[in-house]
PDB file of C-alpha atoms and ligand atoms in Angstrom:
ATOM      1  CA  MET A   1      54.387 108.005 208.522  1.00 41.00           C
ATOM      2  CA  ARG A   2      56.553 105.423 207.879  1.00 41.00           C
ATOM      3  CA  VAL A   3      59.817 105.606 209.283  1.00 43.00           C
ATOM      4  CA  ALA A   4      63.104 104.247 206.959  1.00 46.00           C
ATOM      5  CA  GLY A   5      65.551 102.868 207.247  1.00 47.00           C
ATOM      6  CA  LEU A   6      65.430 101.325 210.815  1.00 46.00           C
ATOM      7  CA  THR A   7      66.279  97.333 209.564  1.00 50.00           C
ATOM      8  CA  ARG A   8      68.869  98.535 207.291  1.00 52.00           C
ATOM      9  CA  LEU A   9      70.811  99.926 210.662  1.00 57.00           C
ATOM     10  CA  ALA A  10      70.424  96.460 212.572  1.00 56.00           C
ATOM     11  CA  PRO A  11      73.295  94.674 210.627  1.00 50.00           C
ATOM     12  CA  ILE A  12      75.374  97.537 211.337  1.00 53.00           C
ATOM     13  CA  ARG A  13      74.633  97.674 215.396  1.00 55.00           C
ATOM     14  CA  ARG A  14      75.592  94.432 214.944  1.00 51.00           C
ATOM     15  CA  GLN A  15      78.927  95.146 213.736  1.00 52.00           C
ATOM     16  CA  VAL A  16      79.405  98.346 215.581  1.00 50.00           C
ATOM     17  CA  LYS A  17      78.641  96.321 218.832  1.00 51.00           C
ATOM     18  CA  ARG A  18      81.226  93.919 217.574  1.00 45.00           C
ATOM     19  CA  ALA A  19      83.798  96.296 217.108  1.00 44.00           C
ATOM     20  CA  GLU A  20      83.021  98.168 220.197  1.00 47.00           C
ATOM     21  CA  ARG A  21      84.468  95.316 222.184  1.00 37.00           C
ATOM     22  CA  GLY A  22      88.023  95.268 221.488  1.00 37.00           C
ATOM     23  CA  ALA A  23      87.983  98.881 219.458  1.00 37.00           C
ATOM     24  CA  ASN A  24      87.518 102.292 218.624  1.00 39.00           C
ATOM     25  CA  VAL A  25      84.726 103.052 216.925  1.00 44.00           C
ATOM     26  CA  THR A  26      85.874 105.552 214.762  1.00 48.00           C
ATOM     27  CA  ASN A  27      86.810 103.055 212.967  1.00 46.00           C
ATOM     28  CA  ILE A  28      83.677 101.253 212.126  1.00 56.00           C
ATOM     29  CA  ARG A  29      83.543 100.641 208.713  1.00 59.00           C
ATOM     30  CA  GLY A  30      81.368 102.865 207.234  1.00 73.00           C
ATOM     31  CA  LEU A  31      80.834 105.409 209.807  1.00 86.00           C
ATOM     32  CA  GLN A  32      81.245 108.952 208.871  1.00 95.00           C
ATOM     33  CA  ILE A  33      80.089 112.123 210.521  1.00 97.00           C
ATOM     34  CA  ARG A  34      79.666 114.535 207.686  1.00 97.00           C
ATOM     35  CA  ARG A  35      77.806 118.118 207.560  1.00 98.00           C
ATOM     36  CA  LEU A  36      74.968 118.130 205.279  1.00 98.00           C
ATOM     37  CA  GLU A  37      74.184 119.813 201.976  1.00 98.00           C
ATOM     38  CA  PRO A  38      71.352 120.958 200.382  1.00 98.00           C
ATOM     39  CA  SER A  39      71.177 117.696 198.282  1.00 97.00           C
ATOM     40  CA  ASP A  40      70.642 115.722 201.895  1.00 97.00           C
ATOM     41  CA  ALA A  41      67.381 117.724 202.597  1.00 98.00           C
ATOM     42  CA  ALA A  42      65.563 114.323 201.920  1.00 98.00           C
ATOM     43  CA  LEU A  43      67.305 111.715 203.867  1.00 98.00           C
ATOM     44  CA  PHE A  44      67.223 115.561 206.982  1.00 98.00           C
ATOM     45  CA  ARG A  45      63.653 115.716 206.587  1.00 98.00           C
ATOM     46  CA  ASP A  46      62.938 111.828 207.224  1.00 98.00           C
ATOM     47  CA  ILE A  47      64.641 111.954 210.091  1.00 98.00           C
ATOM     48  CA  ARG A  48      63.861 115.263 212.025  1.00 98.00           C
ATOM     49  CA  LEU A  49      60.352 114.169 211.113  1.00 98.00           C
ATOM     50  CA  GLU A  50      60.810 110.768 212.866  1.00 98.00           C
ATOM     51  CA  GLY A  51      62.551 112.721 215.815  1.00 98.00           C
ATOM     52  CA  LEU A  52      59.416 115.451 216.155  1.00 98.00           C
ATOM     53  CA  GLN A  53      56.985 111.998 216.398  1.00 97.00           C
ATOM     54  CA  ARG A  54      58.902 109.941 218.544  1.00 97.00           C
ATOM     55  CA  ASN A  55      60.309 112.206 220.874  1.00 97.00           C
ATOM     56  CA  PRO A  56      58.056 115.460 220.648  1.00 96.00           C
ATOM     57  CA  GLU A  57      58.975 116.156 224.435  1.00 94.00           C
ATOM     58  CA  ALA A  58      62.307 116.755 223.449  1.00 96.00           C
ATOM     59  CA  PHE A  59      61.774 119.501 220.735  1.00 96.00           C
ATOM     60  CA  GLY A  60      60.699 122.916 220.387  1.00 95.00           C
ATOM     61  CA  SER A  61      58.446 122.079 217.051  1.00 96.00           C
ATOM     62  CA  THR A  62      56.691 119.606 216.429  1.00 97.00           C
ATOM     63  CA  PHE A  63      55.923 117.626 213.532  1.00 98.00           C
ATOM     64  CA  GLU A  64      53.031 118.988 212.770  1.00 97.00           C
ATOM     65  CA  LYS A  65      54.453 122.108 211.312  1.00 97.00           C
ATOM     66  CA  GLU A  66      57.406 120.529 209.386  1.00 98.00           C
ATOM     67  CA  SER A  67      55.847 117.542 208.062  1.00 98.00           C
ATOM     68  CA  ALA A  68      53.560 120.215 206.020  1.00 98.00           C
ATOM     69  CA  LEU A  69      56.275 121.831 205.075  1.00 98.00           C
ATOM     70  CA  PRO A  70      57.638 121.138 201.236  1.00 98.00           C
ATOM     71  CA  LEU A  71      61.420 120.244 201.213  1.00 98.00           C
ATOM     72  CA  SER A  72      62.732 123.591 199.763  1.00 98.00           C
ATOM     73  CA  TRP A  73      62.006 124.277 203.062  1.00 98.00           C
ATOM     74  CA  PHE A  74      64.590 121.902 204.442  1.00 98.00           C
ATOM     75  CA  GLU A  75      67.054 122.493 201.377  1.00 98.00           C
ATOM     76  CA  ALA A  76      67.194 126.197 202.771  1.00 98.00           C
ATOM     77  CA  VAL A  77      67.859 124.999 206.456  1.00 98.00           C
ATOM     78  CA  LEU A  78      70.826 122.757 205.410  1.00 98.00           C
ATOM     79  CA  GLY A  79      72.167 125.673 203.343  1.00 97.00           C
ATOM     80  CA  ARG A  80      72.302 128.072 205.519  1.00 96.00           C
ATOM     81  CA  THR A  81      72.295 125.813 209.061  1.00 96.00           C
ATOM     82  CA  ALA A  82      75.342 123.723 210.317  1.00 98.00           C
ATOM     83  CA  ILE A  83      73.663 120.968 210.892  1.00 98.00           C
ATOM     84  CA  PHE A  84      75.837 117.821 211.303  1.00 98.00           C
ATOM     85  CA  GLY A  85      75.069 113.803 210.514  1.00 98.00           C
ATOM     86  CA  ALA A  86      76.236 110.271 211.297  1.00 98.00           C
ATOM     87  CA  PHE A  87      76.079 108.046 208.086  1.00 96.00           C
ATOM     88  CA  MET A  88      76.328 103.950 208.659  1.00 91.00           C
ATOM     89  CA  GLU A  89      76.663 102.576 205.500  1.00 86.00           C
ATOM     90  CA  GLU A  90      74.771 105.301 203.738  1.00 84.00           C
ATOM     91  CA  THR A  91      72.165 105.547 206.537  1.00 93.00           C
ATOM     92  CA  LEU A  92      71.739 108.695 208.004  1.00 97.00           C
ATOM     93  CA  GLY A  93      71.437 107.713 211.874  1.00 97.00           C
ATOM     94  CA  GLY A  94      71.469 111.002 214.110  1.00 98.00           C
ATOM     95  CA  VAL A  95      71.965 114.434 213.643  1.00 98.00           C
ATOM     96  CA  ALA A  96      72.637 117.443 215.485  1.00 98.00           C
ATOM     97  CA  ALA A  97      72.387 121.340 214.549  1.00 98.00           C
ATOM     98  CA  TYR A  98      74.713 124.232 215.561  1.00 98.00           C
ATOM     99  CA  ALA A  99      73.702 128.115 214.986  1.00 97.00           C
ATOM    100  CA  ALA A 100      75.385 131.114 215.980  1.00 96.00           C
ATOM    101  CA  GLN A 101      73.699 133.464 218.009  1.00 95.00           C
ATOM    102  CA  GLU A 102      72.903 136.943 215.709  1.00 93.00           C
ATOM    103  CA  GLY A 103      73.296 140.352 216.597  1.00 94.00           C
ATOM    104  CA  THR A 104      76.890 141.989 217.721  1.00 94.00           C
ATOM    105  CA  LYS A 105      76.746 140.786 221.869  1.00 96.00           C
ATOM    106  CA  GLN A 106      75.822 137.919 221.638  1.00 96.00           C
ATOM    107  CA  ALA A 107      77.583 136.648 218.620  1.00 96.00           C
ATOM    108  CA  HIS A 108      80.495 134.685 221.193  1.00 97.00           C
ATOM    109  CA  ARG A 109      77.046 132.443 221.688  1.00 98.00           C
ATOM    110  CA  ALA A 110      75.732 129.426 219.665  1.00 98.00           C
ATOM    111  CA  THR A 111      73.463 126.528 219.631  1.00 98.00           C
ATOM    112  CA  LEU A 112      73.553 123.084 219.370  1.00 98.00           C
ATOM    113  CA  TRP A 113      70.126 121.962 219.000  1.00 98.00           C
ATOM    114  CA  GLY A 114      67.756 119.441 216.870  1.00 98.00           C
ATOM    115  CA  MET A 115      70.214 116.373 218.666  1.00 98.00           C
ATOM    116  CA  TYR A 116      68.778 113.148 217.508  1.00 98.00           C
ATOM    117  CA  VAL A 117      69.686 109.463 217.291  1.00 98.00           C
ATOM    118  CA  ARG A 118      67.451 106.381 215.920  1.00 97.00           C
ATOM    119  CA  ASP A 119      66.029 103.743 218.087  1.00 96.00           C
ATOM    120  CA  THR A 120      68.551 101.622 216.160  1.00 93.00           C
ATOM    121  CA  ALA A 121      71.368 103.415 216.558  1.00 94.00           C
ATOM    122  CA  ARG A 122      71.209 104.722 219.876  1.00 96.00           C
ATOM    123  CA  ASN A 123      74.193 103.632 222.671  1.00 94.00           C
ATOM    124  CA  LEU A 124      76.865 102.904 219.974  1.00 92.00           C
ATOM    125  CA  GLY A 125      78.494 106.791 220.239  1.00 94.00           C
ATOM    126  CA  LEU A 126      76.434 108.449 217.497  1.00 96.00           C
ATOM    127  CA  GLY A 127      75.245 110.816 220.183  1.00 97.00           C
ATOM    128  CA  LYS A 128      78.956 111.612 221.245  1.00 96.00           C
ATOM    129  CA  LYS A 129      80.261 111.747 217.665  1.00 96.00           C
ATOM    130  CA  LEU A 130      78.034 114.621 216.814  1.00 98.00           C
ATOM    131  CA  VAL A 131      78.232 116.443 219.762  1.00 98.00           C
ATOM    132  CA  ALA A 132      81.324 116.696 219.104  1.00 98.00           C
ATOM    133  CA  ALA A 133      81.499 117.513 215.766  1.00 98.00           C
ATOM    134  CA  VAL A 134      78.897 120.772 216.767  1.00 98.00           C
ATOM    135  CA  LEU A 135      81.805 121.601 219.426  1.00 98.00           C
ATOM    136  CA  ASP A 136      84.456 120.880 216.333  1.00 98.00           C
ATOM    137  CA  HIS A 137      82.284 123.284 214.415  1.00 98.00           C
ATOM    138  CA  ALA A 138      81.467 126.015 217.412  1.00 98.00           C
ATOM    139  CA  ARG A 139      85.912 125.934 218.230  1.00 97.00           C
ATOM    140  CA  GLY A 140      86.972 129.401 216.745  1.00 95.00           C
ATOM    141  CA  ARG A 141      83.978 130.653 215.975  1.00 97.00           C
ATOM    142  CA  VAL A 142      82.592 131.357 218.964  1.00 98.00           C
ATOM    143  CA  GLU A 143      83.091 130.984 222.961  1.00 98.00           C
ATOM    144  CA  MET A 144      81.119 129.109 224.376  1.00 98.00           C
ATOM    145  CA  VAL A 145      77.604 126.592 222.815  1.00 98.00           C
ATOM    146  CA  GLN A 146      74.520 126.503 225.081  1.00 98.00           C
ATOM    147  CA  LEU A 147      71.596 123.762 224.840  1.00 98.00           C
ATOM    148  CA  THR A 148      68.230 123.533 226.502  1.00 98.00           C
ATOM    149  CA  VAL A 149      67.125 119.987 227.939  1.00 98.00           C
ATOM    150  CA  VAL A 150      64.445 118.483 228.774  1.00 98.00           C
ATOM    151  CA  SER A 151      64.472 117.262 233.178  1.00 98.00           C
ATOM    152  CA  GLU A 152      63.741 113.822 232.238  1.00 97.00           C
ATOM    153  CA  ASN A 153      66.219 113.216 229.508  1.00 97.00           C
ATOM    154  CA  GLU A 154      68.380 111.775 232.144  1.00 97.00           C
ATOM    155  CA  GLY A 155      70.409 109.790 228.917  1.00 97.00           C
ATOM    156  CA  ALA A 156      70.744 113.169 227.152  1.00 98.00           C
ATOM    157  CA  ARG A 157      72.238 114.687 230.114  1.00 98.00           C
ATOM    158  CA  ARG A 158      74.401 112.598 230.685  1.00 98.00           C
ATOM    159  CA  LEU A 159      75.751 112.963 227.130  1.00 98.00           C
ATOM    160  CA  TYR A 160      75.993 116.195 227.534  1.00 98.00           C
ATOM    161  CA  SER A 161      77.620 116.694 230.506  1.00 98.00           C
ATOM    162  CA  ALA A 162      80.194 114.041 229.687  1.00 98.00           C
ATOM    163  CA  ALA A 163      80.691 116.495 226.884  1.00 98.00           C
ATOM    164  CA  GLY A 164      81.581 118.927 229.318  1.00 97.00           C
ATOM    165  CA  PHE A 165      78.674 120.825 229.558  1.00 98.00           C
ATOM    166  CA  VAL A 166      77.257 122.115 232.601  1.00 98.00           C
ATOM    167  CA  GLU A 167      73.766 122.810 233.783  1.00 98.00           C
ATOM    168  CA  TYR A 168      73.435 127.078 234.923  1.00 98.00           C
ATOM    169  CA  GLY A 169      69.953 127.145 235.246  1.00 98.00           C
ATOM    170  CA  TYR A 170      66.535 126.253 235.591  1.00 98.00           C
ATOM    171  CA  GLU A 171      62.834 125.904 233.364  1.00 98.00           C
ATOM    172  CA  LYS A 172      60.254 125.310 235.234  1.00 98.00           C
ATOM    173  CA  ARG A 173      57.383 124.275 232.009  1.00 98.00           C
ATOM    174  CA  GLY A 174      59.491 125.513 229.628  1.00 97.00           C
ATOM    175  CA  LEU A 175      57.842 123.212 227.206  1.00 96.00           C
ATOM    176  CA  LYS A 176      53.934 122.597 226.989  1.00 96.00           C
ATOM    177  CA  HIS A 177      52.817 119.621 224.627  1.00 95.00           C
ATOM    178  CA  ASP A 178      49.440 117.966 225.134  1.00 94.00           C
ATOM    179  CA  GLY A 179      48.676 119.170 228.015  1.00 96.00           C
ATOM    180  CA  ARG A 180      51.517 118.215 229.856  1.00 97.00           C
ATOM    181  CA  TYR A 181      54.301 120.675 231.015  1.00 98.00           C
ATOM    182  CA  TYR A 182      58.067 119.785 230.817  1.00 97.00           C
ATOM    183  CA  ASP A 183      61.171 121.613 232.789  1.00 98.00           C
ATOM    184  CA  HIS A 184      63.920 122.517 231.008  1.00 98.00           C
ATOM    185  CA  VAL A 185      67.474 122.172 232.327  1.00 98.00           C
ATOM    186  CA  LEU A 186      70.031 125.206 230.603  1.00 98.00           C
ATOM    187  CA  MET A 187      73.760 123.799 229.744  1.00 98.00           C
ATOM    188  CA  VAL A 188      76.868 125.887 228.515  1.00 98.00           C
ATOM    189  CA  LYS A 189      79.632 124.338 227.793  1.00 98.00           C
ATOM    190  CA  PHE A 190      83.067 127.658 227.584  1.00 98.00           C
ATOM    191  CA  LEU A 191      84.778 126.450 224.285  1.00 97.00           C
ATOM    192  CA  ASP A 192      88.208 128.484 226.583  1.00 92.00           C
ATOM    193  CA  GLU A 193      87.493 125.515 229.269  1.00 88.00           C
ATOM    194  CA  ASP A 194      88.946 122.671 227.316  1.00 82.00           C
TER     195      ASP A 194
HETATM  196  C1  LIG B 201      70.069 111.441 223.527  1.00 56.11           C
HETATM  197  C2  LIG B 201      70.153 110.384 222.345  1.00 56.11           C
HETATM  198  C3  LIG B 201      70.637 111.490 221.379  1.00 56.11           C
HETATM  199  C4  LIG B 201      71.731 109.495 222.799  1.00 56.11           C
HETATM  200  O1  LIG B 201      72.230 109.492 221.983  1.00 56.11           O
HETATM  201  P1  LIG B 201      73.466 108.111 221.615  1.00 56.11           P
HETATM  202  O2  LIG B 201      73.755 107.788 220.367  1.00 56.11           O
HETATM  203  O3  LIG B 201      72.205 106.791 221.986  1.00 56.11           O
HETATM  204  O4  LIG B 201      74.318 108.469 222.608  1.00 56.11           O
HETATM  205  P2  LIG B 201      75.993 107.682 222.870  1.00 56.11           P
HETATM  206  O5  LIG B 201      75.653 106.303 222.488  1.00 56.11           O
HETATM  207  O6  LIG B 201      76.769 108.093 221.828  1.00 56.11           O
HETATM  208  O7  LIG B 201      75.669 107.660 224.428  1.00 56.11           O
HETATM  209  C5  LIG B 201      76.829 109.056 225.158  1.00 56.11           C
HETATM  210  C6  LIG B 201      76.485 109.053 226.233  1.00 56.11           C
HETATM  211  O8  LIG B 201      75.360 109.742 226.469  1.00 56.11           O
HETATM  212  C7  LIG B 201      75.231 108.982 227.891  1.00 56.11           C
HETATM  213  N1  LIG B 201      73.630 107.769 227.321  1.00 56.11           N
HETATM  214  C8  LIG B 201      73.517 107.909 226.002  1.00 56.11           C
HETATM  215  N2  LIG B 201      72.080 107.668 225.999  1.00 56.11           N
HETATM  216  C9  LIG B 201      71.831 107.038 226.888  1.00 56.11           C
HETATM  217  C10 LIG B 201      70.873 106.241 228.257  1.00 56.11           C
HETATM  218  N3  LIG B 201      70.116 106.324 227.238  1.00 56.11           N
HETATM  219  N4  LIG B 201      70.591 106.529 229.162  1.00 56.11           N
HETATM  220  C11 LIG B 201      71.763 106.475 230.589  1.00 56.11           C
HETATM  221  N5  LIG B 201      73.035 106.859 229.780  1.00 56.11           N
HETATM  222  C12 LIG B 201      73.015 107.095 228.582  1.00 56.11           C
HETATM  223  C13 LIG B 201      75.948 108.065 228.170  1.00 56.11           C
HETATM  224  O9  LIG B 201      76.620 108.602 229.367  1.00 56.11           O
HETATM  225  C14 LIG B 201      76.888 107.307 226.702  1.00 56.11           C
HETATM  226  O10 LIG B 201      77.957 107.712 226.958  1.00 56.11           O
HETATM  227  P3  LIG B 201      78.660 105.741 227.869  1.00 56.11           P
HETATM  228  O11 LIG B 201      77.857 104.836 226.309  1.00 56.11           O
HETATM  229  O12 LIG B 201      79.935 105.896 227.368  1.00 56.11           O
HETATM  230  O13 LIG B 201      77.774 105.224 229.385  1.00 56.11           O
HETATM  231  C15 LIG B 201      69.280 109.693 221.519  1.00 56.11           C
HETATM  232  O14 LIG B 201      69.172 108.857 222.906  1.00 56.11           O
HETATM  233  C16 LIG B 201      68.332 110.226 221.212  1.00 56.11           C
HETATM  234  O15 LIG B 201      68.423 110.478 220.240  1.00 56.11           O
HETATM  235  N6  LIG B 201      67.063 110.585 222.070  1.00 56.11           N
HETATM  236  C17 LIG B 201      65.844 111.394 221.888  1.00 56.11           C
HETATM  237  C18 LIG B 201      66.009 112.405 221.296  1.00 56.11           C
HETATM  238  C19 LIG B 201      66.066 113.611 222.128  1.00 56.11           C
HETATM  239  O16 LIG B 201      66.432 113.538 223.595  1.00 56.11           O
HETATM  240  N7  LIG B 201      67.588 114.501 221.623  1.00 56.11           N
HETATM  241  C20 LIG B 201      68.202 115.052 222.680  1.00 56.11           C
HETATM  242  C21 LIG B 201      67.774 116.169 223.215  1.00 56.11           C
HETATM  243  S1  LIG B 201      67.975 117.844 224.002  1.00 56.11           S
END
């Protein structure tokens, strides 16, 4: 599958790096974190499939499954789920999703899932801002946000720890991909501890 949007991010990456040396990334011209709408389905599909293809171990779903789904499926997901996107000059550089648990006794919990930042937009602070957007959305709705991360994914674990998530469990062989097992670290952030 052809991956769109990567080369278009190069000048923005330089702009962010320049700004990082002397300013806050929030002030970067053209950087916007916002909730995706059904009309963003094509952009969302593109980045979601890229993530599933490039980092299959980071997701529970698969490229094979989701690449076969129609655009209307992605529209429906965006219609019922809070998914946040990091836009740089209208290019979608990263996404992160929020899902509240269903059921009266689990309604105080939500999950952060689908976290992905394109290769060319990494280490610029987009992941940090996307996690912050999910947590902002969660405040006032739930009491805690949980997530699962592959134990070997040290970058993501550090990102979540920096945002206040703590490890509360370890799921050995939580995921099996291409005949290989990956252990899962379970993390939680209690919002009343902010
Ligand atoms: C993990 C991921 C989302 C990080 O996104 P990002 O935009 O590059 O992250 P940020 O630039 O916001 O980094 C924020 C913090 O995370 C940590 N971090 C992120 N990537 C890191 C890496 N490769 N190595 C070490 N620490 C890393 C650092 O603590 C960093 O803070 P610092 O720059 O002040 O040290 C991105 O690498 C990615 O999409 N990976 C593939 C998919 C994936 O693993 N998703 C997570 C599934 S649970």
